[in-house]
CSV table of C-alpha atoms in Angstrom, one decimal:
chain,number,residue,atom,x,y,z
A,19,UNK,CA,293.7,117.2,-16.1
A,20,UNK,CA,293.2,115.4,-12.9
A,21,UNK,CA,289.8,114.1,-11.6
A,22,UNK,CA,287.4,114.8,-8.9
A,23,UNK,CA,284.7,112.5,-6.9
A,24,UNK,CA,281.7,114.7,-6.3
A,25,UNK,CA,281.3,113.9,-2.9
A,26,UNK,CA,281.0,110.1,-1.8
A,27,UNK,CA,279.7,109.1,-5.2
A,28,UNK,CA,281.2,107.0,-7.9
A,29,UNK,CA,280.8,109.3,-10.1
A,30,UNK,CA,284.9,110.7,-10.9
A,31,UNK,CA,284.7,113.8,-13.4
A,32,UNK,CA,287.2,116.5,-14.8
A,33,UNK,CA,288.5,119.2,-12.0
A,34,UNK,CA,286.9,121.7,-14.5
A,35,UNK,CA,283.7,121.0,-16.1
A,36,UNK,CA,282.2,123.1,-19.3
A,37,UNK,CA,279.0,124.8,-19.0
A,38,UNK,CA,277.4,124.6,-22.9
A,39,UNK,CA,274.1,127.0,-22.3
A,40,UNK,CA,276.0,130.1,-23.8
A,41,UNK,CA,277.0,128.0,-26.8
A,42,UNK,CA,273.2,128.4,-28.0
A,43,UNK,CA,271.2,129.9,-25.2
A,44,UNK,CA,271.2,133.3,-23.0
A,45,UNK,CA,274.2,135.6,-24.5
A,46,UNK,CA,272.9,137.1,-27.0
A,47,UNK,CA,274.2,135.8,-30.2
A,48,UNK,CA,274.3,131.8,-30.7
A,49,UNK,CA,277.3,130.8,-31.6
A,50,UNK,CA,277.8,128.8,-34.6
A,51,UNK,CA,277.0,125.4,-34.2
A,52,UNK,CA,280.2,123.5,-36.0
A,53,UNK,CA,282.5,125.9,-33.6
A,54,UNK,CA,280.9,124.7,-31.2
A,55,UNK,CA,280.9,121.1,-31.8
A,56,UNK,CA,285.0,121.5,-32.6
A,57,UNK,CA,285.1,123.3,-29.4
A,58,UNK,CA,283.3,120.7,-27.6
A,59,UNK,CA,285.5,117.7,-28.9
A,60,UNK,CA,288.6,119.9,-28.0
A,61,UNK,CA,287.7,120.1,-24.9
A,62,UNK,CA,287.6,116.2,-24.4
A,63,UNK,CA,291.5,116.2,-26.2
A,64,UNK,CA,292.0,118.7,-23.1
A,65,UNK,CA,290.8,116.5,-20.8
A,66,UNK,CA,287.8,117.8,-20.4
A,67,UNK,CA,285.4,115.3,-19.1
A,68,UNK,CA,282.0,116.8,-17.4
A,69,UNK,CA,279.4,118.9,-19.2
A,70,UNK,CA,276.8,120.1,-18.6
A,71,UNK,CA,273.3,121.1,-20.4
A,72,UNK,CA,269.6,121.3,-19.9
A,73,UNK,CA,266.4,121.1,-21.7
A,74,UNK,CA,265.3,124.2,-21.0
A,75,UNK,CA,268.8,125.9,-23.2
A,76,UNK,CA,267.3,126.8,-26.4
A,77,UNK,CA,265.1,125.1,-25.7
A,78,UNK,CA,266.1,121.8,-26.4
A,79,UNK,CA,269.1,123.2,-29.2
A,80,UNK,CA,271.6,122.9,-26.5
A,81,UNK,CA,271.2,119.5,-26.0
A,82,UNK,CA,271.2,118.4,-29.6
A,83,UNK,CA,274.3,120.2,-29.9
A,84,UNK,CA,276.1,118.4,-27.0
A,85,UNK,CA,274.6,115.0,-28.0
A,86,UNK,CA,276.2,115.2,-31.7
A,87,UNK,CA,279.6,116.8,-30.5
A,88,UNK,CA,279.9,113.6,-27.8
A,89,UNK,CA,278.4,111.1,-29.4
A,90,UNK,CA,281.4,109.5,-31.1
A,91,UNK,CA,283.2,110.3,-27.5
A,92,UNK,CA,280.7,108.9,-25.1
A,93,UNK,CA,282.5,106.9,-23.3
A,94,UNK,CA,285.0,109.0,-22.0
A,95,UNK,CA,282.8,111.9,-20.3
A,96,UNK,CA,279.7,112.4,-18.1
A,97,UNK,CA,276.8,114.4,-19.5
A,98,UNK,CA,274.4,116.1,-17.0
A,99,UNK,CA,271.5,117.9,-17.6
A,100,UNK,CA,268.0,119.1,-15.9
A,101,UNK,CA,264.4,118.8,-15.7
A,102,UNK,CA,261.9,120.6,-14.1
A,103,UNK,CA,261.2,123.9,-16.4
A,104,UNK,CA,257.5,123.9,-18.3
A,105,UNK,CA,258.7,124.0,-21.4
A,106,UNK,CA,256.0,126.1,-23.8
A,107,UNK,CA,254.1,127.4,-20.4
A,108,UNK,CA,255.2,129.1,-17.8
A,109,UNK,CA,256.8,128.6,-14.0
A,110,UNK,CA,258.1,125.2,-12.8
A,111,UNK,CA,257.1,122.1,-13.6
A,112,UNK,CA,258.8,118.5,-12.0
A,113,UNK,CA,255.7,116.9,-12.0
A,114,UNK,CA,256.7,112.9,-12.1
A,115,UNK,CA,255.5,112.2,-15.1
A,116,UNK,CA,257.0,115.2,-16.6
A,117,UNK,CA,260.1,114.3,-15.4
A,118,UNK,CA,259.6,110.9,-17.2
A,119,UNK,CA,258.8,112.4,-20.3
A,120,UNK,CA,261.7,114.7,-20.2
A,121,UNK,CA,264.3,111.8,-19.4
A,122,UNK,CA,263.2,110.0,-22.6
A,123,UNK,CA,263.3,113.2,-24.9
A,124,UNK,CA,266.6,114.2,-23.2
A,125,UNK,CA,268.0,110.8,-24.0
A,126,UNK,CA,267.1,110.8,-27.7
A,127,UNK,CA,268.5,115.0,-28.2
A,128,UNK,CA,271.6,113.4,-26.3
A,129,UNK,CA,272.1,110.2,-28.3
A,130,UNK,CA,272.7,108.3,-25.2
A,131,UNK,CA,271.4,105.1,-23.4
A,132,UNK,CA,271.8,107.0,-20.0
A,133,UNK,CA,272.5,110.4,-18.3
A,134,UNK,CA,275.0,110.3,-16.1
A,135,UNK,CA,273.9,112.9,-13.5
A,136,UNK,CA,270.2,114.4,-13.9
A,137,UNK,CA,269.5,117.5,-12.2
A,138,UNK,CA,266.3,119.3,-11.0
A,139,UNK,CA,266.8,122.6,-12.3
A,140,UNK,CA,265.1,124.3,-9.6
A,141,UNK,CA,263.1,123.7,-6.6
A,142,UNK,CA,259.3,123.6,-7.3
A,143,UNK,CA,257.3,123.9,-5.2
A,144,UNK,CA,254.0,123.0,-6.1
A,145,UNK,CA,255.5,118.9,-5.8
A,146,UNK,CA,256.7,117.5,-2.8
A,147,UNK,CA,260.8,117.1,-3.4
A,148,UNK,CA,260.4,113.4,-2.1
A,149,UNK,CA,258.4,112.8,-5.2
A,150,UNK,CA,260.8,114.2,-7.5
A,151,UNK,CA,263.6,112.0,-5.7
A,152,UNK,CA,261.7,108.7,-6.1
A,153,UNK,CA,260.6,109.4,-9.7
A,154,UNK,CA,264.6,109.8,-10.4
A,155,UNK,CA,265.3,106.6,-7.9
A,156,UNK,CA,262.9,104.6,-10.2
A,157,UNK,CA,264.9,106.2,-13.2
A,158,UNK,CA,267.9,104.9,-11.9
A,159,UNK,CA,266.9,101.6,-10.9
A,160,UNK,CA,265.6,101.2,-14.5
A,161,UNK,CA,269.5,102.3,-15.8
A,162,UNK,CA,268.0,105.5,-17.5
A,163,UNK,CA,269.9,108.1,-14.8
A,164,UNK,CA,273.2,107.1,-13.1
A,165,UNK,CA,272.9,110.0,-10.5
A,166,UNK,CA,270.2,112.4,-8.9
A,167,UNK,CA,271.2,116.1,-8.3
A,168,UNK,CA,269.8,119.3,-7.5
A,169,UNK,CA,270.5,122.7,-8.5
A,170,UNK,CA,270.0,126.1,-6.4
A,171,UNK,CA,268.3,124.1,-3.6
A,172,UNK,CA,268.1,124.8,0.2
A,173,UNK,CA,269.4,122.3,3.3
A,174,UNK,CA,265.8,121.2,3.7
A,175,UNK,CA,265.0,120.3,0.6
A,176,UNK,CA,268.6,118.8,0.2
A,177,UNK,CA,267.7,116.8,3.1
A,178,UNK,CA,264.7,116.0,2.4
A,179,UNK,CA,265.7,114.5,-1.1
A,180,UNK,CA,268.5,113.0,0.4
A,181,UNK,CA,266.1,111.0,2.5
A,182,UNK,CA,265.0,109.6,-0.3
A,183,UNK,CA,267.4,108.8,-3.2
A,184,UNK,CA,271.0,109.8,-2.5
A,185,UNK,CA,272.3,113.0,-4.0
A,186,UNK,CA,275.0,113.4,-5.6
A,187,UNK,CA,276.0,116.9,-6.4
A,188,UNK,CA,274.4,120.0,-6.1
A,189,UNK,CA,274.1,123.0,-8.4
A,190,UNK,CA,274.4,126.0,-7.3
A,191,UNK,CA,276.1,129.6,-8.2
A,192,UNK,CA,279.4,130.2,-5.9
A,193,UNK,CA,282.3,132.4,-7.0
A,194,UNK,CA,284.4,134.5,-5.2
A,195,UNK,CA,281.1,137.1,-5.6
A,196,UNK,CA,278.7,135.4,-4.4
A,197,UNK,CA,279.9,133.7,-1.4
A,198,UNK,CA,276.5,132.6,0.2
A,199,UNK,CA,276.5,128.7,-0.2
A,200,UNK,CA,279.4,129.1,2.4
A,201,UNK,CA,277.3,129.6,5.4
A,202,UNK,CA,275.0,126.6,5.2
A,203,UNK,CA,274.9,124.5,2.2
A,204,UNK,CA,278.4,124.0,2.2
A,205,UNK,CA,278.7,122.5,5.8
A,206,UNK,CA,275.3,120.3,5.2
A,207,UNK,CA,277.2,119.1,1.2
A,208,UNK,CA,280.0,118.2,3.3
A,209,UNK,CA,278.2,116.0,6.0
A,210,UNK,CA,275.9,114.4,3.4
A,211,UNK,CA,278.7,113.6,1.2
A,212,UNK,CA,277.3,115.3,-1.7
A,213,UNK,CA,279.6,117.4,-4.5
A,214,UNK,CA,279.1,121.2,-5.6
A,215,UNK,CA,278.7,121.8,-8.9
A,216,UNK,CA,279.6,125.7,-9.1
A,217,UNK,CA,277.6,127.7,-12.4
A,218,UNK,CA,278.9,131.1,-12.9
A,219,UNK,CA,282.3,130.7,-11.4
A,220,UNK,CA,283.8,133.3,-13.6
A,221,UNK,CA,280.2,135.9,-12.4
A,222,UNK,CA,279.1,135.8,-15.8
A,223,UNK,CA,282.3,136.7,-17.3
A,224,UNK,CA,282.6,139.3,-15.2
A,225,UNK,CA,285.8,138.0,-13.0
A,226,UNK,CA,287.6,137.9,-16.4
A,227,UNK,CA,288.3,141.1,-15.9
A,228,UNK,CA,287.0,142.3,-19.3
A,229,UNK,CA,284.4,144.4,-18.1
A,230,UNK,CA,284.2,147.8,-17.1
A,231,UNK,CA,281.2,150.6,-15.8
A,232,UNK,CA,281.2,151.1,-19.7
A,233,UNK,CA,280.3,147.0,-20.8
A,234,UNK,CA,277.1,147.1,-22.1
A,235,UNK,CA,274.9,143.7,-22.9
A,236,UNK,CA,272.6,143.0,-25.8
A,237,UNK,CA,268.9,143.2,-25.4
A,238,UNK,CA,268.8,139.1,-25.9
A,239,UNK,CA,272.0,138.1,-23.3
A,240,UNK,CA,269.9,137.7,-20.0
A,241,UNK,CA,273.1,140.1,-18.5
A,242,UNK,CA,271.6,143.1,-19.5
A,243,UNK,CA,268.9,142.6,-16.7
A,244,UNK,CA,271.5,141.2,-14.1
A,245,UNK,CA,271.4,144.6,-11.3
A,246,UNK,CA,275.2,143.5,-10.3
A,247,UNK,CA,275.9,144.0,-13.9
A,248,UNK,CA,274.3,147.5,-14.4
A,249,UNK,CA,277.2,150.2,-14.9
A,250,UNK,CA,276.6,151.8,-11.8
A,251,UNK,CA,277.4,148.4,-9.7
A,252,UNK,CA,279.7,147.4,-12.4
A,253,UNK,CA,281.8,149.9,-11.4
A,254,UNK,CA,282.0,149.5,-7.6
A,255,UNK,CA,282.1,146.0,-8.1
A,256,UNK,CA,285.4,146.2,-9.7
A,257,UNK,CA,287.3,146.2,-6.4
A,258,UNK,CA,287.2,142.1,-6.5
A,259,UNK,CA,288.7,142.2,-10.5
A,260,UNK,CA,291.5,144.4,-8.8
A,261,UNK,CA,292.3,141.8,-5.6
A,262,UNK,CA,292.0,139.2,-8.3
A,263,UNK,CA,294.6,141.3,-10.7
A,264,UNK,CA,296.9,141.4,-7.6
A,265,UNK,CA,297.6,137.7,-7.0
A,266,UNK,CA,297.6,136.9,-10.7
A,267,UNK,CA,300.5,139.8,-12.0
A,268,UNK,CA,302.3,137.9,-9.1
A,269,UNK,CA,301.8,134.4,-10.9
A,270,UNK,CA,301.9,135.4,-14.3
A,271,UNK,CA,298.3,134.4,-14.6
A,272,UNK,CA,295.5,136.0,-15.6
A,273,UNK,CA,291.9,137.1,-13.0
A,274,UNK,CA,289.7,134.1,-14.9
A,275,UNK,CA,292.5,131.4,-13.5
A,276,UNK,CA,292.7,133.0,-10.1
A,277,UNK,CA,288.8,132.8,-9.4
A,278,UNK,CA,289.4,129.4,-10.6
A,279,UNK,CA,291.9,128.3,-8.8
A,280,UNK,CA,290.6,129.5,-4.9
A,281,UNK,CA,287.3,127.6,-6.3
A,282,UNK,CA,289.2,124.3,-6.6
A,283,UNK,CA,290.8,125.2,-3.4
A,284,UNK,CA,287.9,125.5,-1.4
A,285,UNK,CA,287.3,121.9,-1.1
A,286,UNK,CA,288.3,118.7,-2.9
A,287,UNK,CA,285.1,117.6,-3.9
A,288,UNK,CA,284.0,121.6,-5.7
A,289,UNK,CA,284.2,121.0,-9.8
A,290,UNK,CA,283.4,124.1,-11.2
A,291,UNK,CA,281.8,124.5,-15.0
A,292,UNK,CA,282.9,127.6,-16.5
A,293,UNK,CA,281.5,128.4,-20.2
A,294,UNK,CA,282.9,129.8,-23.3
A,295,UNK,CA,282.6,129.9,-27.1
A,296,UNK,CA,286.0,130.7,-28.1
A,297,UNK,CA,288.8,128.3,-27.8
A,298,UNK,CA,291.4,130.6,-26.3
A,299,UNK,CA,288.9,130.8,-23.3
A,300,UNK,CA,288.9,127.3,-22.8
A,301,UNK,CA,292.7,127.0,-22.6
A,302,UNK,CA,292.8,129.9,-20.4
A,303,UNK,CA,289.7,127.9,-18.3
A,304,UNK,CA,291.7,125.0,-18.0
A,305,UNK,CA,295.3,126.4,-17.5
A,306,UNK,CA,294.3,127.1,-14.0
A,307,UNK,CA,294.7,123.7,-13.0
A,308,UNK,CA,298.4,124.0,-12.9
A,309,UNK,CA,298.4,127.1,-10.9
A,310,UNK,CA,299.3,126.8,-7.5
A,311,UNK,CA,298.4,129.6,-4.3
A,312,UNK,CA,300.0,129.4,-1.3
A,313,UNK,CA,298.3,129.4,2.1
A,314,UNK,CA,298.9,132.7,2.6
A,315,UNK,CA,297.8,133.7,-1.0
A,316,UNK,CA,294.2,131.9,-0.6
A,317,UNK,CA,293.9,133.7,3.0
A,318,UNK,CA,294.9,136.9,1.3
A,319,UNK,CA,292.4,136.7,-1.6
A,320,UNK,CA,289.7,135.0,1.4
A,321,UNK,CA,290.2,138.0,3.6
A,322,UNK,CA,290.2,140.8,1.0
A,323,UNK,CA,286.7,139.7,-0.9
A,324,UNK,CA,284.9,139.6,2.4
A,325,UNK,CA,286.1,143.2,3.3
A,326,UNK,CA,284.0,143.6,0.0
A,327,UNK,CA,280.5,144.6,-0.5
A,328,UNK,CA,278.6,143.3,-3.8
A,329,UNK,CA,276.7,146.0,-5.1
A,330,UNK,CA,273.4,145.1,-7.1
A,331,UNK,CA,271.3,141.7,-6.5
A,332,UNK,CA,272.2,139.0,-9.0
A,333,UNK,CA,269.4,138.2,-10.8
A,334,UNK,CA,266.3,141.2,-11.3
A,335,UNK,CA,263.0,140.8,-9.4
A,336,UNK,CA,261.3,138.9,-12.8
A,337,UNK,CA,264.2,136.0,-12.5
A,338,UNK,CA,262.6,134.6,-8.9
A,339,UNK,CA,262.2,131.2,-10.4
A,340,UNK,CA,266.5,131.3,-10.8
A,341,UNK,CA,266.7,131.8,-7.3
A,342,UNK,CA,263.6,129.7,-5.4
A,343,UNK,CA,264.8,127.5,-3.1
């Protein structure tokens, strides 16, 4: 597994991260926690190096899970995870002293002296973003964060906290579905110096290619009120599983490592962290490193999606937190 800088920052991680909500949070079923752990620590025999968490998974179960499967491993991988959810309220809260109190109890779920890239899970804003950056410029000064982030936030606000303590990656969903960061975060990451940190890479699963208009969710995985995922949409949104099939029957690979592979393409500094709970996933995940696409097979695949419509927005009208910016 070869490494990544996100952006101009010291900080060197895994070309594939591993998203660890879905291992207790979100899809339905929690997983059982000893798989996960073994999953976890197989992941760091594959090379795996960056992964990520939040409070706000479980709450607070997705952490403790991370922190137990890494703590004999800590010095070989970076944890990140978030603040900036009111945990037992409601709405946003990144308040500095909440994001004081939530370093401390994040340390102590993760069994760690530090966290090496904290994240503000999503724009508030009810608290002035150059606030937020100085209350995490204070936390690393004081050796408690190595690096300030951002996820789902807009060029201003990226800016804006930029101004104040330097950014290092940013958070957001991008996947050969959802294309959007292309038009202005990606040119303003790339001028700052600041890495992308892509959630959903896979589209919930659904670029696997193991969905149909006949997938159904349970009531407790959050993709059962995802419009893109309804069966209606599911169904015209198949055309970009099909352009995905395509290229991968032509190098013996499989949809998941195609998405994942124009991802890495897009720019050196893009570490995507797909999820899983099953092992055979991960090796799939992480396969697509050694997958190659030509020039001509990444303008193909660029040239094809675009032609595309998405049908369905992806997150329902009750999720507006997810997508504040």
């Amino acid at each position: 597994m070869k490494k990544r800088r996100l952006g101009s920052s010291s900080l060197e991680v895994s070309e594939i991260g591993l998203g660890c909500m879905g291992m207790s949070f979100g899809y339905g079923t929690v997983a059982d926690k000893k798989e996960m752990i073994f999953l976890i620590r197989k992941a760091v025999e594959l090379g795996v190096t960056f992964f990520d968490t939040a409070e706000v998974y479980g709450p607070f179960t997705n952490e403790e899970l991370v922190g137990e499967a890494l703590e004999p491993l800590r010095g070989q991988v970076a944890i990140a995870t978030k603040f900036g959810f009111n945990i037992g309220g409601q709405g946003l809260d990144s308040n500095p002293k909440r994001i004081r109190k939530v370093a401390e109890e994040s340390l102590k779920r993760l069994r760690t002296d530090h966290i090496d890239l904290f994240y503000q899970h999503r724009v508030d804003p009810n608290v002035p973003v150059e606030d937020v950056a100085g209350t995490v410029k204070d936390l690393i000064s004081e050796g408690k964060v190595l690096h300030f982030g951002l996820s789902e936030a807009g060029i201003k606000i990226i800016r804006r906290a930029h101004a104040v303590c330097k950014v290092t990656a940013l958070q957001s969903e991008y996947s050969l579905w959802w294309r959007e960061p292309e038009t202005e975060i990606i040119p303003t990451l790339e001028e700052l110096g600041i890495g992308l940190v892509p959630f959903s890479p896979l589209g919930k699963g659904f670029l696997t290619g193991k969905m149909d208009q006949n997938t159904t969710f349970e009531s407790n995985d959050f993709r059962s009120t995802v419009p893109r995922l309804s069966p209606e949409n599911l169904k015209a949104n198949l055309a970009f599983v099909d352009l995905l099939n395509q290229v991968a029957q032509r190098k013996n690979a499989t949809p998941a490592q195609i998405a994942l592979v124009w991802l890495l393409a897009r720019k050196p500094w893009i570490v995507p962290i797909p999820g899983t709970t099953k092992l055979h996933r991960l090796n799939e995940n992480l396969g697509s490193v050694s997958i190659e696409l030509t020039s001509g097979e990444l303008q193909e695949i660029n040239t094809a999606s675009s032609e595309i419509k998405v049908q369905g927005e992806r997150y329902s009208g009750g999720s507006a937190l997810l997508i504040n910016r």
